[in-house]
């Protein structure tokens, strides 16, 4: 399980420079397996070559799938060096993949920029909250953007040094209790006290309360959610 800004997102974002392929694999586990297969026939052989427990590495190749185990920036750096890919591609799908694939030119640009509506910075408890409101700027849209798509910008490195000043895109804001399809997803979450967090949503112990999970900090337990929107994608600013 993870919530590092977005598990780090099951969608792929396409932006210049170094945009990702729309053919990029959806999960971190799929990307890791694809990268490994260029050098090793099996996960077992790769794990032994890197001195990693076979069970641990095998679970990483199932990251974001049931029974899998997620990996973070440090593991991504190690795997990236071994498999000749960038850590950020393993984590997010951003950037050209191992084959250097890039989307056709017509797929890259939408007709309108989307508004940047806030900055997301680290709080005292290492959570994330929105520190500015309103349309601060406009930024290039991701593939699949629509008239409701907006972005917030991550400030700081509490999500890991890769993600300082990255953009987080979302559009389908659900007010009140999040619907079933958001459970287990990485979302931009608004709380009653005004904080805006990037967390994985899980059901809490009581009706109408939820646990908000992160990889690098303790879960927030039994929290009321004012609104939530699934993270559409992330991209470097």
mmCIF file of C-alpha atoms in Angstrom:
data_model
loop_
_atom_site.group_PDB
_atom_site.id
_atom_site.type_symbol
_atom_site.label_atom_id
_atom_site.label_comp_id
_atom_site.label_asym_id
_atom_site.label_seq_id
_atom_site.Cartn_x
_atom_site.Cartn_y
_atom_site.Cartn_z
ATOM 1 C CA UNK A 1 0.000 0.000 0.000
ATOM 2 C CA UNK A 2 1.117 3.513 -0.647
ATOM 3 C CA UNK A 3 0.042 7.013 -1.114
ATOM 4 C CA UNK A 4 2.965 8.836 -2.039
ATOM 5 C CA UNK A 5 1.345 11.493 -4.171
ATOM 6 C CA UNK A 6 -0.619 9.184 -6.003
ATOM 7 C CA UNK A 7 0.266 5.627 -5.740
ATOM 8 C CA UNK A 8 1.888 7.338 -7.839
ATOM 9 C CA UNK A 9 -0.991 7.414 -10.145
ATOM 10 C CA UNK A 10 -2.476 4.763 -12.362
ATOM 11 C CA UNK A 11 -2.929 7.162 -15.244
ATOM 12 C CA UNK A 12 -0.144 8.506 -17.397
ATOM 13 C CA UNK A 13 0.376 12.159 -18.072
ATOM 14 C CA UNK A 14 1.711 13.555 -21.308
ATOM 15 C CA UNK A 15 3.566 16.861 -21.235
ATOM 16 C CA UNK A 16 6.720 18.441 -22.667
ATOM 17 C CA UNK A 17 9.596 17.986 -22.189
ATOM 18 C CA UNK A 18 10.002 14.246 -21.655
ATOM 19 C CA UNK A 19 6.362 13.302 -21.837
ATOM 20 C CA UNK A 20 5.351 9.716 -21.397
ATOM 21 C CA UNK A 21 3.981 7.307 -23.897
ATOM 22 C CA UNK A 22 0.278 6.692 -23.862
ATOM 23 C CA UNK A 23 1.270 3.084 -24.287
ATOM 24 C CA UNK A 24 3.039 3.187 -20.906
ATOM 25 C CA UNK A 25 2.030 0.470 -18.482
ATOM 26 C CA UNK A 26 -0.529 1.477 -15.888
ATOM 27 C CA UNK A 27 0.948 0.278 -12.594
ATOM 28 C CA UNK A 28 4.383 0.498 -11.001
ATOM 29 C CA UNK A 29 4.501 -3.279 -10.818
ATOM 30 C CA UNK A 30 3.831 -3.623 -14.549
ATOM 31 C CA UNK A 31 6.511 -1.047 -15.371
ATOM 32 C CA UNK A 32 9.039 -2.753 -13.105
ATOM 33 C CA UNK A 33 8.312 -6.145 -14.647
ATOM 34 C CA UNK A 34 8.565 -4.745 -18.172
ATOM 35 C CA UNK A 35 11.924 -3.108 -17.375
ATOM 36 C CA UNK A 36 13.251 -6.266 -15.702
ATOM 37 C CA UNK A 37 12.333 -8.535 -18.606
ATOM 38 C CA UNK A 38 14.863 -6.738 -20.797
ATOM 39 C CA UNK A 39 17.669 -8.092 -18.574
ATOM 40 C CA UNK A 40 16.385 -11.138 -16.655
ATOM 41 C CA UNK A 41 14.040 -13.934 -17.643
ATOM 42 C CA UNK A 42 12.490 -14.191 -14.198
ATOM 43 C CA UNK A 43 11.871 -12.099 -11.099
ATOM 44 C CA UNK A 44 13.784 -14.718 -9.092
ATOM 45 C CA UNK A 45 16.951 -14.254 -11.150
ATOM 46 C CA UNK A 46 16.691 -10.463 -10.897
ATOM 47 C CA UNK A 47 16.187 -10.579 -7.128
ATOM 48 C CA UNK A 48 19.196 -12.839 -6.618
ATOM 49 C CA UNK A 49 21.378 -10.643 -8.821
ATOM 50 C CA UNK A 50 20.471 -7.593 -6.721
ATOM 51 C CA UNK A 51 20.690 -9.372 -3.377
ATOM 52 C CA UNK A 52 17.002 -8.804 -2.607
ATOM 53 C CA UNK A 53 14.663 -11.340 -1.040
ATOM 54 C CA UNK A 54 12.806 -13.093 -3.850
ATOM 55 C CA UNK A 55 9.486 -12.634 -2.065
ATOM 56 C CA UNK A 56 10.071 -8.893 -1.647
ATOM 57 C CA UNK A 57 11.061 -8.296 -5.233
ATOM 58 C CA UNK A 58 8.245 -10.490 -6.537
ATOM 59 C CA UNK A 59 5.749 -8.469 -4.495
ATOM 60 C CA UNK A 60 7.198 -5.254 -5.976
ATOM 61 C CA UNK A 61 6.439 -6.563 -9.467
ATOM 62 C CA UNK A 62 2.812 -6.804 -8.303
ATOM 63 C CA UNK A 63 2.758 -3.267 -6.876
ATOM 64 C CA UNK A 64 -0.697 -1.669 -6.968
ATOM 65 C CA UNK A 65 -2.309 -5.065 -7.557
ATOM 66 C CA UNK A 66 -3.940 -7.269 -4.891
ATOM 67 C CA UNK A 67 -1.280 -9.102 -2.920
ATOM 68 C CA UNK A 68 1.481 -6.836 -4.164
ATOM 69 C CA UNK A 69 3.762 -4.557 -2.212
ATOM 70 C CA UNK A 70 4.556 -1.031 -3.271
ATOM 71 C CA UNK A 71 8.019 0.424 -3.590
ATOM 72 C CA UNK A 72 9.194 3.993 -3.144
ATOM 73 C CA UNK A 73 11.891 6.317 -4.485
ATOM 74 C CA UNK A 74 14.876 4.528 -2.954
ATOM 75 C CA UNK A 75 13.885 1.162 -4.410
ATOM 76 C CA UNK A 76 13.035 2.864 -7.703
ATOM 77 C CA UNK A 77 16.544 4.352 -7.844
ATOM 78 C CA UNK A 78 18.099 0.929 -7.313
ATOM 79 C CA UNK A 79 15.868 -0.750 -9.884
ATOM 80 C CA UNK A 80 16.348 2.104 -12.311
ATOM 81 C CA UNK A 81 20.135 1.759 -12.199
ATOM 82 C CA UNK A 82 19.933 -1.993 -12.737
ATOM 83 C CA UNK A 83 17.324 -1.930 -15.498
ATOM 84 C CA UNK A 84 18.496 1.268 -17.238
ATOM 85 C CA UNK A 85 15.315 3.287 -16.731
ATOM 86 C CA UNK A 86 14.590 6.434 -14.760
ATOM 87 C CA UNK A 87 13.160 6.098 -11.249
ATOM 88 C CA UNK A 88 10.401 8.557 -12.076
ATOM 89 C CA UNK A 89 9.227 6.387 -14.987
ATOM 90 C CA UNK A 90 8.997 3.382 -12.667
ATOM 91 C CA UNK A 91 7.069 5.382 -10.074
ATOM 92 C CA UNK A 92 4.742 7.411 -12.267
ATOM 93 C CA UNK A 93 4.999 6.424 -15.923
ATOM 94 C CA UNK A 94 6.213 9.956 -16.659
ATOM 95 C CA UNK A 95 8.894 10.297 -19.313
ATOM 96 C CA UNK A 96 9.843 7.976 -22.175
ATOM 97 C CA UNK A 97 9.893 4.330 -21.200
ATOM 98 C CA UNK A 98 12.626 1.770 -21.789
ATOM 99 C CA UNK A 99 11.890 1.727 -25.507
ATOM 100 C CA UNK A 100 11.970 5.513 -25.743
ATOM 101 C CA UNK A 101 8.377 5.530 -26.970
ATOM 102 C CA UNK A 102 6.613 8.850 -27.169
ATOM 103 C CA UNK A 103 3.046 9.689 -28.158
ATOM 104 C CA UNK A 104 2.157 11.106 -31.546
ATOM 105 C CA UNK A 105 2.399 14.863 -31.728
ATOM 106 C CA UNK A 106 -1.353 15.304 -32.037
ATOM 107 C CA UNK A 107 -1.893 13.486 -28.732
ATOM 108 C CA UNK A 108 0.266 15.828 -26.712
ATOM 109 C CA UNK A 109 -1.534 19.151 -26.832
ATOM 110 C CA UNK A 110 -5.059 19.949 -25.816
ATOM 111 C CA UNK A 111 -6.631 23.172 -27.011
ATOM 112 C CA UNK A 112 -6.730 24.974 -23.640
ATOM 113 C CA UNK A 113 -4.540 25.177 -20.576
ATOM 114 C CA UNK A 114 -6.039 24.236 -17.226
ATOM 115 C CA UNK A 115 -6.042 26.465 -14.124
ATOM 116 C CA UNK A 116 -3.563 26.036 -11.301
ATOM 117 C CA UNK A 117 -5.785 26.465 -8.240
ATOM 118 C CA UNK A 118 -3.404 25.978 -5.336
ATOM 119 C CA UNK A 119 -0.105 24.904 -3.879
ATOM 120 C CA UNK A 120 0.195 21.806 -1.754
ATOM 121 C CA UNK A 121 2.862 22.132 0.934
ATOM 122 C CA UNK A 122 4.121 20.132 3.905
ATOM 123 C CA UNK A 123 2.475 20.856 7.260
ATOM 124 C CA UNK A 124 3.873 20.348 10.724
ATOM 125 C CA UNK A 125 2.701 16.729 10.748
ATOM 126 C CA UNK A 126 4.070 16.150 7.233
ATOM 127 C CA UNK A 127 0.591 16.149 5.774
ATOM 128 C CA UNK A 128 -0.330 18.198 2.772
ATOM 129 C CA UNK A 129 -2.639 21.144 2.649
ATOM 130 C CA UNK A 130 -3.661 23.757 0.146
ATOM 131 C CA UNK A 131 -2.043 27.111 0.953
ATOM 132 C CA UNK A 132 -3.481 29.177 -1.850
ATOM 133 C CA UNK A 133 -6.833 29.364 -3.567
ATOM 134 C CA UNK A 134 -8.093 30.695 -6.835
ATOM 135 C CA UNK A 135 -6.720 30.555 -10.351
ATOM 136 C CA UNK A 136 -3.034 31.308 -9.769
ATOM 137 C CA UNK A 137 -1.785 30.392 -13.205
ATOM 138 C CA UNK A 138 -2.582 28.108 -16.108
ATOM 139 C CA UNK A 139 -0.615 25.026 -17.104
ATOM 140 C CA UNK A 140 -0.477 22.627 -20.004
ATOM 141 C CA UNK A 141 -3.193 19.983 -19.736
ATOM 142 C CA UNK A 142 -2.684 16.242 -19.483
ATOM 143 C CA UNK A 143 -4.132 13.873 -22.046
ATOM 144 C CA UNK A 144 -7.811 13.414 -21.324
ATOM 145 C CA UNK A 145 -8.255 16.831 -19.693
ATOM 146 C CA UNK A 146 -11.741 18.278 -19.755
ATOM 147 C CA UNK A 147 -13.402 21.550 -18.833
ATOM 148 C CA UNK A 148 -13.339 20.614 -15.130
ATOM 149 C CA UNK A 149 -9.663 19.630 -14.919
ATOM 150 C CA UNK A 150 -7.568 21.698 -12.493
ATOM 151 C CA UNK A 151 -4.078 21.339 -11.020
ATOM 152 C CA UNK A 152 -2.312 21.919 -7.726
ATOM 153 C CA UNK A 153 1.448 22.191 -7.395
ATOM 154 C CA UNK A 154 3.444 20.212 -4.837
ATOM 155 C CA UNK A 155 5.876 22.319 -2.807
ATOM 156 C CA UNK A 156 8.589 20.618 -0.752
ATOM 157 C CA UNK A 157 10.025 17.102 -0.781
ATOM 158 C CA UNK A 158 7.970 15.256 1.801
ATOM 159 C CA UNK A 159 6.668 13.103 -1.045
ATOM 160 C CA UNK A 160 10.270 12.509 -2.046
ATOM 161 C CA UNK A 161 12.692 14.760 -3.937
ATOM 162 C CA UNK A 162 11.299 13.701 -7.313
ATOM 163 C CA UNK A 163 7.985 15.417 -6.729
ATOM 164 C CA UNK A 164 8.869 18.931 -5.563
ATOM 165 C CA UNK A 165 7.039 21.353 -7.895
ATOM 166 C CA UNK A 166 5.224 18.567 -9.714
ATOM 167 C CA UNK A 167 1.632 19.144 -10.777
ATOM 168 C CA UNK A 168 -1.273 17.019 -9.591
ATOM 169 C CA UNK A 169 -4.333 17.036 -11.871
ATOM 170 C CA UNK A 170 -7.914 16.174 -10.936
ATOM 171 C CA UNK A 171 -11.411 16.985 -12.176
ATOM 172 C CA UNK A 172 -14.236 14.830 -10.853
ATOM 173 C CA UNK A 173 -14.825 16.397 -7.416
ATOM 174 C CA UNK A 174 -17.268 14.435 -5.223
ATOM 175 C CA UNK A 175 -18.730 16.363 -2.288
ATOM 176 C CA UNK A 176 -19.652 14.607 0.922
ATOM 177 C CA UNK A 177 -18.859 10.972 1.628
ATOM 178 C CA UNK A 178 -16.691 9.572 -1.183
ATOM 179 C CA UNK A 179 -18.401 6.968 -3.396
ATOM 180 C CA UNK A 180 -17.281 3.355 -3.481
ATOM 181 C CA UNK A 181 -15.150 3.858 -6.590
ATOM 182 C CA UNK A 182 -12.815 6.192 -4.665
ATOM 183 C CA UNK A 183 -12.100 3.692 -1.892
ATOM 184 C CA UNK A 184 -8.529 2.463 -2.290
ATOM 185 C CA UNK A 185 -7.678 5.234 -4.753
ATOM 186 C CA UNK A 186 -5.185 8.089 -4.421
ATOM 187 C CA UNK A 187 -7.213 11.263 -4.173
ATOM 188 C CA UNK A 188 -7.017 14.957 -3.515
ATOM 189 C CA UNK A 189 -9.059 15.129 -0.314
ATOM 190 C CA UNK A 190 -10.619 18.218 1.304
ATOM 191 C CA UNK A 191 -11.241 18.132 5.069
ATOM 192 C CA UNK A 192 -13.632 20.170 7.180
ATOM 193 C CA UNK A 193 -10.743 22.173 8.708
ATOM 194 C CA UNK A 194 -9.679 23.430 5.278
ATOM 195 C CA UNK A 195 -6.718 21.137 4.700
ATOM 196 C CA UNK A 196 -6.338 19.593 1.275
ATOM 197 C CA UNK A 197 -4.365 16.350 1.330
ATOM 198 C CA UNK A 198 -3.141 13.823 -1.176
ATOM 199 C CA UNK A 199 -4.007 10.460 0.341
ATOM 200 C CA UNK A 200 -5.286 6.976 -0.295
ATOM 201 C CA UNK A 201 -8.845 6.645 0.999
ATOM 202 C CA UNK A 202 -9.948 3.599 2.989
ATOM 203 C CA UNK A 203 -13.109 3.063 5.030
ATOM 204 C CA UNK A 204 -12.908 3.870 8.735
ATOM 205 C CA UNK A 205 -14.473 2.054 11.670
ATOM 206 C CA UNK A 206 -17.633 4.169 11.753
ATOM 207 C CA UNK A 207 -20.108 5.018 9.026
ATOM 208 C CA UNK A 208 -19.121 8.225 7.240
ATOM 209 C CA UNK A 209 -15.523 8.195 8.522
ATOM 210 C CA UNK A 210 -12.429 7.251 6.545
ATOM 211 C CA UNK A 211 -8.779 6.391 6.992
ATOM 212 C CA UNK A 212 -6.330 8.460 4.942
ATOM 213 C CA UNK A 213 -3.127 6.582 4.205
ATOM 214 C CA UNK A 214 0.376 7.592 3.204
ATOM 215 C CA UNK A 215 3.579 5.672 2.716
ATOM 216 C CA UNK A 216 5.874 7.929 4.693
ATOM 217 C CA UNK A 217 3.696 8.828 7.703
ATOM 218 C CA UNK A 218 1.061 7.316 9.994
ATOM 219 C CA UNK A 219 -2.468 6.934 8.698
ATOM 220 C CA UNK A 220 -5.090 9.483 9.663
ATOM 221 C CA UNK A 221 -7.860 7.390 11.211
ATOM 222 C CA UNK A 222 -11.622 7.944 11.176
ATOM 223 C CA UNK A 223 -11.660 11.308 9.432
ATOM 224 C CA UNK A 224 -14.713 13.037 7.956
ATOM 225 C CA UNK A 225 -14.201 14.014 4.309
ATOM 226 C CA UNK A 226 -15.735 17.172 2.868
ATOM 227 C CA UNK A 227 -14.850 16.412 -0.746
ATOM 228 C CA UNK A 228 -12.567 14.151 -2.733
ATOM 229 C CA UNK A 229 -11.361 13.770 -6.306
ATOM 230 C CA UNK A 230 -9.313 10.952 -7.772
ATOM 231 C CA UNK A 231 -5.881 12.062 -8.929
ATOM 232 C CA UNK A 232 -6.003 12.022 -12.719
ATOM 233 C CA UNK A 233 -2.264 12.200 -13.265
ATOM 234 C CA UNK A 234 0.946 13.898 -12.161
ATOM 235 C CA UNK A 235 3.585 15.678 -14.205
ATOM 236 C CA UNK A 236 6.713 17.722 -13.738
ATOM 237 C CA UNK A 237 6.090 21.488 -13.825
#
